[in-house]
Coordinates of C-alpha atoms in Angstrom, one line a residue:
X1 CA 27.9 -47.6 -7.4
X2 CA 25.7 -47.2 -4.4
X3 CA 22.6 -45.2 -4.6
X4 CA 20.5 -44.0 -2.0
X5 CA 17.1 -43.0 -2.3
X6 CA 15.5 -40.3 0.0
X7 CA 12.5 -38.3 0.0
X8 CA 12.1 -34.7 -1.3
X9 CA 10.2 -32.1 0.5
X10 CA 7.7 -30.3 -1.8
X11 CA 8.1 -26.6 -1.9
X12 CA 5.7 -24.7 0.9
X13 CA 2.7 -23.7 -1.0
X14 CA 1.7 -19.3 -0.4
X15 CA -0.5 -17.5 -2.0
X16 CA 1.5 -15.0 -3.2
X17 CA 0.3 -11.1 -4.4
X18 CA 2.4 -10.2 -7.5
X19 CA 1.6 -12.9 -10.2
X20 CA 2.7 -11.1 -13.3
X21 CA 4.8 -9.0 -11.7
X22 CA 3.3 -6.2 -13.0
X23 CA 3.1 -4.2 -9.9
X24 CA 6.1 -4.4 -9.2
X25 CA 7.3 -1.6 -11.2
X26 CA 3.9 0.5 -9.2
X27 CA 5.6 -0.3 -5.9
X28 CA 9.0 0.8 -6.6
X29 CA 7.4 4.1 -8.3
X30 CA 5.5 4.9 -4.7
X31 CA 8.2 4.1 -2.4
X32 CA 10.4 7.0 -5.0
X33 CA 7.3 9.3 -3.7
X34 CA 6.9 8.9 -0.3
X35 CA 10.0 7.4 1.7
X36 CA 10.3 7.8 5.0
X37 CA 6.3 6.7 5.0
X38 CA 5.0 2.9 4.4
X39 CA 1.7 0.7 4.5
X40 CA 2.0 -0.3 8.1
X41 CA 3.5 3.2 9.3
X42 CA 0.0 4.5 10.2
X43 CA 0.3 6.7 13.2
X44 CA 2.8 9.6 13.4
X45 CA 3.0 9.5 17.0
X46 CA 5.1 6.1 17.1
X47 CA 7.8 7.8 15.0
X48 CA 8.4 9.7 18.6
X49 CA 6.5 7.0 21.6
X50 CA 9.2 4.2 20.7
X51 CA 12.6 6.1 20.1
X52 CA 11.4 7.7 23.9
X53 CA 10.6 3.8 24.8
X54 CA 14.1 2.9 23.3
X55 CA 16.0 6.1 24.7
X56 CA 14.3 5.7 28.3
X57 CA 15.3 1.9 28.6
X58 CA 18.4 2.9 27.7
X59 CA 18.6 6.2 29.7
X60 CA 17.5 3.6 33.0
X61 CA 20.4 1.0 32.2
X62 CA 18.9 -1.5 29.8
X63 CA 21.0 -3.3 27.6
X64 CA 19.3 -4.9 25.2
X65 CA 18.5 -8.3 25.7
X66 CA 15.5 -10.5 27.5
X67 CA 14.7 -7.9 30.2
X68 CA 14.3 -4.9 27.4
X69 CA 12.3 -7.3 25.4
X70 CA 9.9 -7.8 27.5
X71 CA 9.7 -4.6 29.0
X72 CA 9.5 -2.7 25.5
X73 CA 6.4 -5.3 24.8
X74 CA 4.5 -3.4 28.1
X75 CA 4.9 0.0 27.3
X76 CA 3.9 -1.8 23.7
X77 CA 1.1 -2.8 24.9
X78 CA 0.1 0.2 27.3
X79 CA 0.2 2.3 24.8
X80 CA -2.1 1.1 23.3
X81 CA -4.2 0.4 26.1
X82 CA -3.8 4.3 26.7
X83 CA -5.2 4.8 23.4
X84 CA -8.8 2.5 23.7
X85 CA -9.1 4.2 27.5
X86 CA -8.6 7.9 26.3
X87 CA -11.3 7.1 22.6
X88 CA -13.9 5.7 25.0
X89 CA -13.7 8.5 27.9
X90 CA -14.0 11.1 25.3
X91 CA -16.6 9.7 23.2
X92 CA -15.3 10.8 20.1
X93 CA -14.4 9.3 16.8
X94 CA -12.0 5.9 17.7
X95 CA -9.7 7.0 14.6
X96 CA -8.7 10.1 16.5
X97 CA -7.2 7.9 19.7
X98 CA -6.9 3.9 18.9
X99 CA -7.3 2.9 15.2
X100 CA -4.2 1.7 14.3
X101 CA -2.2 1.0 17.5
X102 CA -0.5 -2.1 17.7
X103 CA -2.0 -5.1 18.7
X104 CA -5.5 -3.3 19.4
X105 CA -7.1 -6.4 17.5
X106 CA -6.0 -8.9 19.9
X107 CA -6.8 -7.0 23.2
X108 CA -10.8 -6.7 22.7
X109 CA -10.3 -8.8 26.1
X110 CA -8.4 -6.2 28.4
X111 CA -10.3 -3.0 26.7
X112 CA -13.1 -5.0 27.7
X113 CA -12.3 -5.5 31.2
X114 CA -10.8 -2.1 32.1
X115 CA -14.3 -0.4 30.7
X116 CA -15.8 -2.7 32.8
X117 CA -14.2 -1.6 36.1
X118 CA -11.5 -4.0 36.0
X119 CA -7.8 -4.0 36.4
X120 CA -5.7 -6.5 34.1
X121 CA -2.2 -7.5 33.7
X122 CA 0.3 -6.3 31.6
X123 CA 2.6 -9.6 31.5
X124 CA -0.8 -11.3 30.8
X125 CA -0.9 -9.7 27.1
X126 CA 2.8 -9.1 26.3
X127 CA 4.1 -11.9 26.7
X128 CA 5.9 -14.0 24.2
X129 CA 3.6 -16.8 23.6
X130 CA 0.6 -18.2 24.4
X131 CA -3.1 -17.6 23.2
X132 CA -3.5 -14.0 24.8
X133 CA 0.0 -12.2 23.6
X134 CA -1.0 -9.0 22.0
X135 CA 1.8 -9.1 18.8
X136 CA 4.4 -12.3 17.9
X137 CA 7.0 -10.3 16.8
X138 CA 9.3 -9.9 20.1
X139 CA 9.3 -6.1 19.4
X140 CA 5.6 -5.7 18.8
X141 CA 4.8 -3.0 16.3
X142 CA 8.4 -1.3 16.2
X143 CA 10.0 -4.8 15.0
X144 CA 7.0 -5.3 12.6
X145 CA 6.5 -1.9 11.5
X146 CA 8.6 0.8 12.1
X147 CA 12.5 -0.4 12.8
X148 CA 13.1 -0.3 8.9
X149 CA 11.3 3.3 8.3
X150 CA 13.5 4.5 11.4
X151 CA 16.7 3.0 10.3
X152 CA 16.2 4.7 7.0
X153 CA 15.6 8.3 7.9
X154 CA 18.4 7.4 10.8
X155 CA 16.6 7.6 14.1
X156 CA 17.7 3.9 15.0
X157 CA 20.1 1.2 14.1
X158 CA 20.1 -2.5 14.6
X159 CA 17.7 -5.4 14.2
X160 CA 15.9 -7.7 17.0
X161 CA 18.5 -10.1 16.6
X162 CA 21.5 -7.9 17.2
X163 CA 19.6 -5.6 19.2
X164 CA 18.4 -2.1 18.3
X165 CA 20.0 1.4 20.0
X166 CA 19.0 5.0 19.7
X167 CA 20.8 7.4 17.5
X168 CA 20.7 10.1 19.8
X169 CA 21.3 12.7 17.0
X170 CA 18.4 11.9 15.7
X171 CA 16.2 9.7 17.4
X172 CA 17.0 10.8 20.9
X173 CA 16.3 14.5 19.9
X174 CA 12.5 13.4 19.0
X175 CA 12.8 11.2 22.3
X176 CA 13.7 14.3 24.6
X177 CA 10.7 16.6 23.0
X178 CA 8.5 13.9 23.9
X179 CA 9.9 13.4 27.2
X180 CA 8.9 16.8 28.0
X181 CA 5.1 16.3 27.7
X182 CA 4.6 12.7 29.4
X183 CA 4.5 11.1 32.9
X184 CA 8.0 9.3 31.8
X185 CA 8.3 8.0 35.8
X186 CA 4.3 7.2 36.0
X187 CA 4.5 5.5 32.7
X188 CA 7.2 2.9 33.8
X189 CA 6.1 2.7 37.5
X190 CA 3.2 1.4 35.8
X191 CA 5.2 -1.3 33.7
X192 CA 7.0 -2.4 37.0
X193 CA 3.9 -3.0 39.0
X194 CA 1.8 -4.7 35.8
X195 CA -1.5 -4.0 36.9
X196 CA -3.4 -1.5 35.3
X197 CA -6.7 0.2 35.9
X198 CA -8.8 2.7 34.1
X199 CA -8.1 5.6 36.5
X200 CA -4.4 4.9 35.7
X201 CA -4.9 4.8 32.3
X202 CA -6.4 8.2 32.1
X203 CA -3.6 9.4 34.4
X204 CA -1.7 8.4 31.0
X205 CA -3.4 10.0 28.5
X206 CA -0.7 12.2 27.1
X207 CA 0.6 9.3 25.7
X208 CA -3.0 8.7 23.7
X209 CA -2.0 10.1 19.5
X210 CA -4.2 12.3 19.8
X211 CA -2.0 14.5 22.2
X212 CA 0.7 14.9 19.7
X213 CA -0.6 18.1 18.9
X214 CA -0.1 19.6 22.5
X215 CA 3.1 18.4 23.0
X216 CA 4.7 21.7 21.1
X217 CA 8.2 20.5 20.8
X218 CA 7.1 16.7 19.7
X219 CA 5.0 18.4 17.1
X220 CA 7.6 20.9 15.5
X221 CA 10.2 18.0 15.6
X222 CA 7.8 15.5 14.0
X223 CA 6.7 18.1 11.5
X224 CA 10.0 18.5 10.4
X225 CA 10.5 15.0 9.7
X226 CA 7.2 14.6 7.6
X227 CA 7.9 17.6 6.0
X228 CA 11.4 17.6 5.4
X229 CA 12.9 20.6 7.2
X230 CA 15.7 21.4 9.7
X231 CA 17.8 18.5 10.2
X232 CA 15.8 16.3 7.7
X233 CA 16.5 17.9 4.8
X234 CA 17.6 15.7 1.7
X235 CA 16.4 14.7 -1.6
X236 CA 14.0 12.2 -0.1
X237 CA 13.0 14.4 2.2
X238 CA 11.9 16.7 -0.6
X239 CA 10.0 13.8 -2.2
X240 CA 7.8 13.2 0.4
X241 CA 7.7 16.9 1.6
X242 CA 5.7 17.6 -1.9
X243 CA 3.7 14.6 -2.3
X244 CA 2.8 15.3 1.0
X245 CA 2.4 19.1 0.2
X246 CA -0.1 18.1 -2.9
X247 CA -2.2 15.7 -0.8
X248 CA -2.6 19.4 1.4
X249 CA -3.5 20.6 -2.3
X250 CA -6.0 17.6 -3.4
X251 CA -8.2 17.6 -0.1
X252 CA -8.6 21.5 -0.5
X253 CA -9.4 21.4 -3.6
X254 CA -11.8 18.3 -3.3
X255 CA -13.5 19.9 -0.4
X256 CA -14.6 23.2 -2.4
X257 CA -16.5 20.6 -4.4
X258 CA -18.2 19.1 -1.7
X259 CA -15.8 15.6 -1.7
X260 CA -14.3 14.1 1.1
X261 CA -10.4 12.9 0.3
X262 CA -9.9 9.4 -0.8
X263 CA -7.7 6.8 -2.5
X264 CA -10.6 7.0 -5.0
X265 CA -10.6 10.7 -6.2
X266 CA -6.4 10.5 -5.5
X267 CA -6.4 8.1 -8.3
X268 CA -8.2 9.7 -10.6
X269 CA -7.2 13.5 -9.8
X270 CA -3.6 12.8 -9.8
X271 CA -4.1 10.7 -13.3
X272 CA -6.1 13.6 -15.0
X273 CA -4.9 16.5 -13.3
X274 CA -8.5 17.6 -12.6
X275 CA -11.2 17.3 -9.8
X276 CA -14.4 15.1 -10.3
X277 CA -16.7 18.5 -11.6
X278 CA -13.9 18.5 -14.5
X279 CA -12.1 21.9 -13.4
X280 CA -8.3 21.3 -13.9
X281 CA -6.2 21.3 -10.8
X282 CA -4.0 24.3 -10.7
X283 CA -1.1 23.4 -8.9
X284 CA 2.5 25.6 -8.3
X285 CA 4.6 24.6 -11.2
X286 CA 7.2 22.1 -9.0
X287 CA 4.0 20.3 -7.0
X288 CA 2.5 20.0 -10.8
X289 CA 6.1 17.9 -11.5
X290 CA 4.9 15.8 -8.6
X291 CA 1.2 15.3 -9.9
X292 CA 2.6 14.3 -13.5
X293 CA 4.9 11.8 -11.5
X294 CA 2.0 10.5 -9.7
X295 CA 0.2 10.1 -13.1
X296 CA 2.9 7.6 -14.2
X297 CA 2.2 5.3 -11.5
X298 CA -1.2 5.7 -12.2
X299 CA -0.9 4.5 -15.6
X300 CA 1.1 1.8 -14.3
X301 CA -1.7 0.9 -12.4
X302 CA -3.8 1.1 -14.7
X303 CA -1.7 -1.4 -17.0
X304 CA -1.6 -3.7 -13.7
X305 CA -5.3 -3.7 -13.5
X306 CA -6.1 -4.2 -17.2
X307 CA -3.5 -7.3 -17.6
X308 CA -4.6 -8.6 -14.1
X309 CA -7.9 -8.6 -15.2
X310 CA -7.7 -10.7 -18.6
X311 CA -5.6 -13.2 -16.0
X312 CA -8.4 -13.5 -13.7
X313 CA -10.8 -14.1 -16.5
X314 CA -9.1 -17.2 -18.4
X315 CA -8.0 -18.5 -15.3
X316 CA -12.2 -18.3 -13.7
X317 CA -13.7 -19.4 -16.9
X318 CA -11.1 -22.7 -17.1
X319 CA -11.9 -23.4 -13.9
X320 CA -15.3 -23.3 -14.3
X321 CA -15.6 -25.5 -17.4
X322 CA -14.1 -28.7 -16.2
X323 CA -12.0 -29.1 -19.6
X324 CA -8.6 -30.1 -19.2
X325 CA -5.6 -28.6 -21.6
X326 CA -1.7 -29.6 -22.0
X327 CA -0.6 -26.7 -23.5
X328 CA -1.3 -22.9 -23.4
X329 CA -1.4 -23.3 -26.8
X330 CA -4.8 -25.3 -26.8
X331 CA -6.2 -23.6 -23.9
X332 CA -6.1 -20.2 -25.6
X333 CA -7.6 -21.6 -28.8
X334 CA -10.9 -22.6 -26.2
X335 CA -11.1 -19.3 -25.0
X336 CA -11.1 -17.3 -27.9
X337 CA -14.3 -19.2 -28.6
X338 CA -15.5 -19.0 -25.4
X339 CA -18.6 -16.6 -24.8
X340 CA -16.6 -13.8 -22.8
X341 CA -14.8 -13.0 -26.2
X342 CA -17.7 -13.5 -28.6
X343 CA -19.3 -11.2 -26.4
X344 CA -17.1 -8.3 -27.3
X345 CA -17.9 -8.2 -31.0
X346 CA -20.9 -6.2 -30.1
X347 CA -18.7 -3.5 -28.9
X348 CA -15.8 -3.7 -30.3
X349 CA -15.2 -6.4 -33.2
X350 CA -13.4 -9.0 -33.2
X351 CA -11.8 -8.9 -36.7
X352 CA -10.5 -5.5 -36.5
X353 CA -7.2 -4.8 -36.4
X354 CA -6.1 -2.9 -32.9
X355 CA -4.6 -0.3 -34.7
X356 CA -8.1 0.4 -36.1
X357 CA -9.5 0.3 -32.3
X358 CA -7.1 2.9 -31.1
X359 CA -7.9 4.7 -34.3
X360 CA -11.6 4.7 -33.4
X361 CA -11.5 5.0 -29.8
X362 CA -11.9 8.2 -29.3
X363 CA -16.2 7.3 -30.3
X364 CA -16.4 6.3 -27.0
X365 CA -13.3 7.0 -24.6
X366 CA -14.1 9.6 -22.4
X367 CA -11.6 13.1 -22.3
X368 CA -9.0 12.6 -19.8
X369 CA -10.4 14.9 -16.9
X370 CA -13.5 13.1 -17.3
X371 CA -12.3 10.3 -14.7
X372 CA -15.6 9.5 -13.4
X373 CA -17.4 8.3 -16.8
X374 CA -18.3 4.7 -17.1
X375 CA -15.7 5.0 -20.1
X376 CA -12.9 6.3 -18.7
X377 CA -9.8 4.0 -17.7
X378 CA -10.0 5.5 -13.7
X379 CA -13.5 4.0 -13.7
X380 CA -13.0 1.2 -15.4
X381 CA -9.8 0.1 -13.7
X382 CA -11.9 0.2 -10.1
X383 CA -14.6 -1.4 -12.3
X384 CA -12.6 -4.8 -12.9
X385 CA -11.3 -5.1 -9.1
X386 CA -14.9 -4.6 -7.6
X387 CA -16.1 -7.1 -10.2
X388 CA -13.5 -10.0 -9.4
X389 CA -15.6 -10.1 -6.3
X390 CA -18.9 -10.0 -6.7
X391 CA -21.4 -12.5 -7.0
X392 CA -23.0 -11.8 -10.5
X393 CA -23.3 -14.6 -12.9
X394 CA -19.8 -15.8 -13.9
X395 CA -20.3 -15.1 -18.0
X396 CA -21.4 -11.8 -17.4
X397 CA -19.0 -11.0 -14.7
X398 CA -16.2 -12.3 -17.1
X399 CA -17.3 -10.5 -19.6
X400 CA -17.6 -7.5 -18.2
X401 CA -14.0 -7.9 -16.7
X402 CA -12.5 -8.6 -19.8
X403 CA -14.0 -5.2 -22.1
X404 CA -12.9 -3.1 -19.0
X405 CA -9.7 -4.8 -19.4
X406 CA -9.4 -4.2 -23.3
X407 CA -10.7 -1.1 -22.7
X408 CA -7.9 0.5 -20.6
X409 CA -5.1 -1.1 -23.0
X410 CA -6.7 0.5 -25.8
X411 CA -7.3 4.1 -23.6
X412 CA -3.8 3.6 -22.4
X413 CA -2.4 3.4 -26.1
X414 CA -4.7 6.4 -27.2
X415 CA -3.5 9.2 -24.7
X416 CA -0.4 10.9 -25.6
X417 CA 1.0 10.9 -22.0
X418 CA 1.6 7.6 -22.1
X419 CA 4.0 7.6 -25.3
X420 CA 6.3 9.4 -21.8
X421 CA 6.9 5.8 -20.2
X422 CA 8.9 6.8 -16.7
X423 CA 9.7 10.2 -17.7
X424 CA 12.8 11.0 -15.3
X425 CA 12.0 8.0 -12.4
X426 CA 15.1 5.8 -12.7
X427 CA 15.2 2.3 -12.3
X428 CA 18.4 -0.1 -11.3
X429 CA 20.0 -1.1 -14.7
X430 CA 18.4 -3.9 -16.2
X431 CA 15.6 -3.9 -13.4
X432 CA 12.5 -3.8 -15.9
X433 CA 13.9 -7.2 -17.6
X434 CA 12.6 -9.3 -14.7
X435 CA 8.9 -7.0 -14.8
X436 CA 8.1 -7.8 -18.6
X437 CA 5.2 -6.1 -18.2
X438 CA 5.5 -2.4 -17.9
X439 CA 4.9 0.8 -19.8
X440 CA 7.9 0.9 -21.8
X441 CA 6.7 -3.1 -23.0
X442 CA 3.5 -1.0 -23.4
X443 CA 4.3 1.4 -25.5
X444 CA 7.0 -1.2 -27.1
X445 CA 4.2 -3.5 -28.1
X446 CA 1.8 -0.9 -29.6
X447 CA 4.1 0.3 -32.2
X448 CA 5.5 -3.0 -32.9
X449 CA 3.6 -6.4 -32.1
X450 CA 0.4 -5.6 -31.8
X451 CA -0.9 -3.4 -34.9
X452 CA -1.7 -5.7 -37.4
X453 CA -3.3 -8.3 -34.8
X454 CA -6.9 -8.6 -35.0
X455 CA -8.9 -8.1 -31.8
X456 CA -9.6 -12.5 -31.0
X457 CA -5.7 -12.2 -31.9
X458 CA -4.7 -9.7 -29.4
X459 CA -6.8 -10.9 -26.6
X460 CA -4.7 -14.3 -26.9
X461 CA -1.6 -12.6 -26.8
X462 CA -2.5 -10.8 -23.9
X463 CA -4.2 -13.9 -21.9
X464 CA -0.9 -16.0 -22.8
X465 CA 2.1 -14.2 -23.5
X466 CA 1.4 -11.3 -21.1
X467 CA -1.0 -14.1 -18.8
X468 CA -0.1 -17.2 -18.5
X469 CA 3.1 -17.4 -19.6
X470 CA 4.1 -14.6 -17.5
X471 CA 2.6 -16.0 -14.9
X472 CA 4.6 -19.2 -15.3
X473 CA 8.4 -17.5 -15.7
X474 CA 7.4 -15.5 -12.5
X475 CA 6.4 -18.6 -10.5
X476 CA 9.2 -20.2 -11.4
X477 CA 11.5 -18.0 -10.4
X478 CA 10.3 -17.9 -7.0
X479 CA 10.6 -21.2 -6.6
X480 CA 14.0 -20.8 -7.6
X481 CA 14.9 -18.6 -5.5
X482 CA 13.2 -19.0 -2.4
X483 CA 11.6 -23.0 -2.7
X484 CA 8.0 -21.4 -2.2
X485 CA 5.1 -22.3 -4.6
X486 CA 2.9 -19.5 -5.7
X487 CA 1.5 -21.1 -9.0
X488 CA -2.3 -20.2 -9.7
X489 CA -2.3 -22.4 -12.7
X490 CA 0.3 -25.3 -13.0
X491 CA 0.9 -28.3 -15.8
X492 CA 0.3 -31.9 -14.2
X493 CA 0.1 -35.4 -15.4
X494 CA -3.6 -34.5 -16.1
X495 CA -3.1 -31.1 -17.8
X496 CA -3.3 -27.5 -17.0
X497 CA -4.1 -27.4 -13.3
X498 CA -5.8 -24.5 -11.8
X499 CA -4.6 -24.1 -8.1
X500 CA -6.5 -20.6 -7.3
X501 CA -7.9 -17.8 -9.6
X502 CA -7.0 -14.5 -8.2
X503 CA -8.9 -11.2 -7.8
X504 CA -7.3 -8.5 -9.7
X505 CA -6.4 -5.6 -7.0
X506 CA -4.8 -2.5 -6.9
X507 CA -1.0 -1.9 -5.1
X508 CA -1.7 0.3 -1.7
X509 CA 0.4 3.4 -2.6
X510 CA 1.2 4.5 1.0
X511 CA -1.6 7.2 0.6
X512 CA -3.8 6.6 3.2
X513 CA -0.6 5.9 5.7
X514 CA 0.2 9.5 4.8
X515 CA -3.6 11.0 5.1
X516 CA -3.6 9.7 8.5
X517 CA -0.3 11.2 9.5
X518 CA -1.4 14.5 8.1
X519 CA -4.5 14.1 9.9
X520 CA -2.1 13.6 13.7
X521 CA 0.1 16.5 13.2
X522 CA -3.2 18.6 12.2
X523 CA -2.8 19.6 8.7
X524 CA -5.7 18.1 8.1
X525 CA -9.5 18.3 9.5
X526 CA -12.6 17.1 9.6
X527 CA -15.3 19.8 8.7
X528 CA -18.7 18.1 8.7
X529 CA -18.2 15.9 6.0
X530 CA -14.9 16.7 4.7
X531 CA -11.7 17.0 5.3
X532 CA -10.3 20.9 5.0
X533 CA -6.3 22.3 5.3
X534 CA -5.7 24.0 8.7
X535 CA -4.2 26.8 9.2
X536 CA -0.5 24.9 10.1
X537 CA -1.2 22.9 7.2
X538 CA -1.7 26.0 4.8
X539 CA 1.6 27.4 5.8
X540 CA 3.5 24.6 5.1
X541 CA 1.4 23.8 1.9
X542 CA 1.8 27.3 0.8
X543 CA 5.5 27.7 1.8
X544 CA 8.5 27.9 -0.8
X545 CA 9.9 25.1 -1.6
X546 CA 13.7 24.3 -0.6

């Protein structure tokens, strides 16, 4: 029998974000919320600049292919050019014009030159390679960013392999109101000769997003997208029509008490249903619906943080001992002895039972609208991520990680609202089997596992079962599936190997993508040092729903 002997290449090595999958579950809860909307969509105005791109190349005769590549990576790229020219000549803040326009990070070198007096090329920046392109993808922001958001709500079909077209239904209406407001012939005169200066750039700036709001047409048709209107109507349009509609709500009612809107007061408002001086948020009764969804992925969060959080610990203080384990097993029995947990008996002791804790929690767990107490699970939660990185000495840090940590399981198990799981949100059968951790596991657990555990007892549980060997299943199965390595902590010939301990974060629930579209069409703005409902955004926020 003749055997042959070959090498076999190891697995590529990432870093990975979900390592419990426990956010998981959070993501999928947030994209129910706000479709249409996603991290990386963060200016409203490309949702009109590239169908017009797309519709004007093809309105000229471009087919797609090499030429409509490259020329789609210049207007890319002028646009955003437009956008640094027009935030410097008006002095004001940069967020208004440039933040956020594709590529602006890689072309500090052309801004630079064109403030200076200078005229730079075009073909110099979007090209396909080479040290100065402004974006790899070969369709810049829209192939990165946006091609998936538009295929979904139907402005554009295709890929960059296949090639993308306009659905003129849809996406070339938008492209025609926009077409009415801009230079269209100046614009690609400008991409044909691929030299620009600053005087032409300011010949440009109706392109700049700030202008969305005098282009009439471009701003009712965008509206109606956002806001789910007119020819966007449909259950997700509704969705994200009143999330949007109760971010309108949150800023106005944080700005009567003197608080700017922010992802922190969002989490904690839409969790408690009440602003940071206490006073409960009085919303219409379907907006409330979409608060009290909200809340659920909040308390998914909150279980993300909390779980993440005893990971991080075990994981930093092996690391930092130098011992060496086999098993799980052995390792847990070194941490349970290790100072972070003796620590906790002189808050909350260690040979109770948890079903005494949550009995006796309510000595120091703050009421639910208090969100910003030092003993509330809002606080704590942002507690644990700003403490996985900080410099504070490691025991204490640890420490301090891990009561936060039990302190939001046990909150968690003590607030009726909870005992709900994921109210109405459906999930894909059999979709929560491959997130173990999740509130119905939660609520699962608490009346059934975890009871009669002491606190030492329920801290290992927690640090393996929902830890390590969570951790382990999930890592597995993506190098199952996909041959990529994400393991933080791995068994070798010498033991338990820690390959990375990391930070416990929150998911990025599309809010501040959404904030910053409000802010374009102008339901939002600034007023000294808040951020206050306009007069278009009141009408919509106050309008019936549909």
């Amino acid at each position: 029998m003749d055997i042959t002997t070959s090498w076999v290449k190891p697995p590529n090595a990432i870093g990975g974000l979900d390592h419990l999958a426990v956010q998981a579950p959070c993501i999928s809860l947030y994209g129910k919320m706000l479709p249409g909307i996603t991290n990386v969509t963060d200016r409203a105005r490309y949702y009109s600049f590239y169908p017009w791109v797309v519709w004007s190349l093809e309105k000229n005769g471009h087919r797609y292919g090499d030429t409509f590549i490259d020329l789609f990576r210049k207007a890319d790229c002028l646009f955003t050019l437009i956008a640094e020219r027009h935030a410097k000549v008006t002095g004001g803040e940069r967020d208004d014009h440039a933040a956020a326009t594709v590529g602006s990070g890689n072309m500090a070198d052309p801004v630079s030159k064109i403030r200076d007096g200078h005229s730079v090329r075009l073909s110099d920046f979007a090209c396909r390679e080479g040290k100065t392109r402004y974006f790899k993808n070969k369709l810049g922001g829209l192939g990165q960013y946006y091609l998936g958001v538009f295929r979904e709500l139907k402005m554009m079909d295709g890929d960059s392999l296949t090639g993308i077209k306009i659905v003129r239904e849809v996406g070339g209406a938008i492209a025609e109101t926009i077409d009415r407001s801009v230079k269209r012939e100046l614009f690609f005169k400008t991409i044909d000769e691929d030299t620009v200066s600053a005087a032409r750039l300011d010949e440009l700036h109706s392109f700049c997003p700030c202008a969305l709001n005098a282009s009439a047409d471009e701003h009712a048709k965008l509206s109606e997208l956002f806001f789910g209107s007119g020819q966007f109507l449909n259950q997700d349009a509704l969705a994200r029509r009143r999330s949007l509609r109760m971010f309108l709500s949150l800023a106005d009612g944080l700005a009567q008490c003197g608080v700017a809107i922010d992802m922190e007061p969002f989490r904690g408002c839409t969790y408690s249903g009440a602003f940071p001086n206490k006073t409960k948020w009085q919303l219409p009764e379907r907006l409330e619906k979409t608060r009290q969804q909200w809340a659920v992925y909040q308390r998914n969060e909150l279980l993300s943080l909390a779980v993440q959080g005893i990971f991080y610990v075990i994981l930093h203080a092996y690391e930092e001992s130098g011992e060496r384990f086999h098993s799980v097993e052995d390792l847990a029995r070194w941490f349970l002895a290790a100072p972070e947990v003796e620590n906790f008996n002189a808050v909350l002791l260690l040979n109770d039972s948890v079903s005494s804790l949550i009995g006796n929690s309510g000595s120091w767990l703050a009421t639910m609208e208090d969100w910003t107490n030092e003993n509330h699970e809002v606080h704590l939660a942002g507690k644990i991520a700003s403490l996985c990185g900080s410099r504070e000495d490691a025991v204490s840090k640890r420490s301090a990680i891990l009561l936060a940590s039990m302190k939001i399981l046990i909150a968690l198990q003590s607030r009726p609202e909870t005992k709900e799981g994921y109210s109405d949100f459906v999930f894909p059968p059999n979709y929560l089997q491959a997130y173990p951790i999740n509130l119905q596991t939660l609520n699962h657990h608490s009346a059934n596992t975890w009871g009669n555990l002491t606190t030492r007892e329920w801290v290992g549980w927690l640090a393996t079962t929902w830890g390590i060997h969570t951790h382990l299943m999930v890592a597995l199965r993506k190098l199952r599936g996909q041959s990529q390595s994400t393991f933080r902590i791995r068994p070798s010939d010498k033991g338990l190997e820690i390959i990375s301990v990391p930070d416990a974060v929150f998911t990025s629930p599309r809010f501040r993508q959404a904030l910053r579209i409000l802010k374009d069409i102008g339901a939002l703005v600034k007023n000294g040092n808040v951020w206050t409902v306009s007069d278009f955004g009141r009408r919509f926020m106050e309008a019936a729903d549909e």
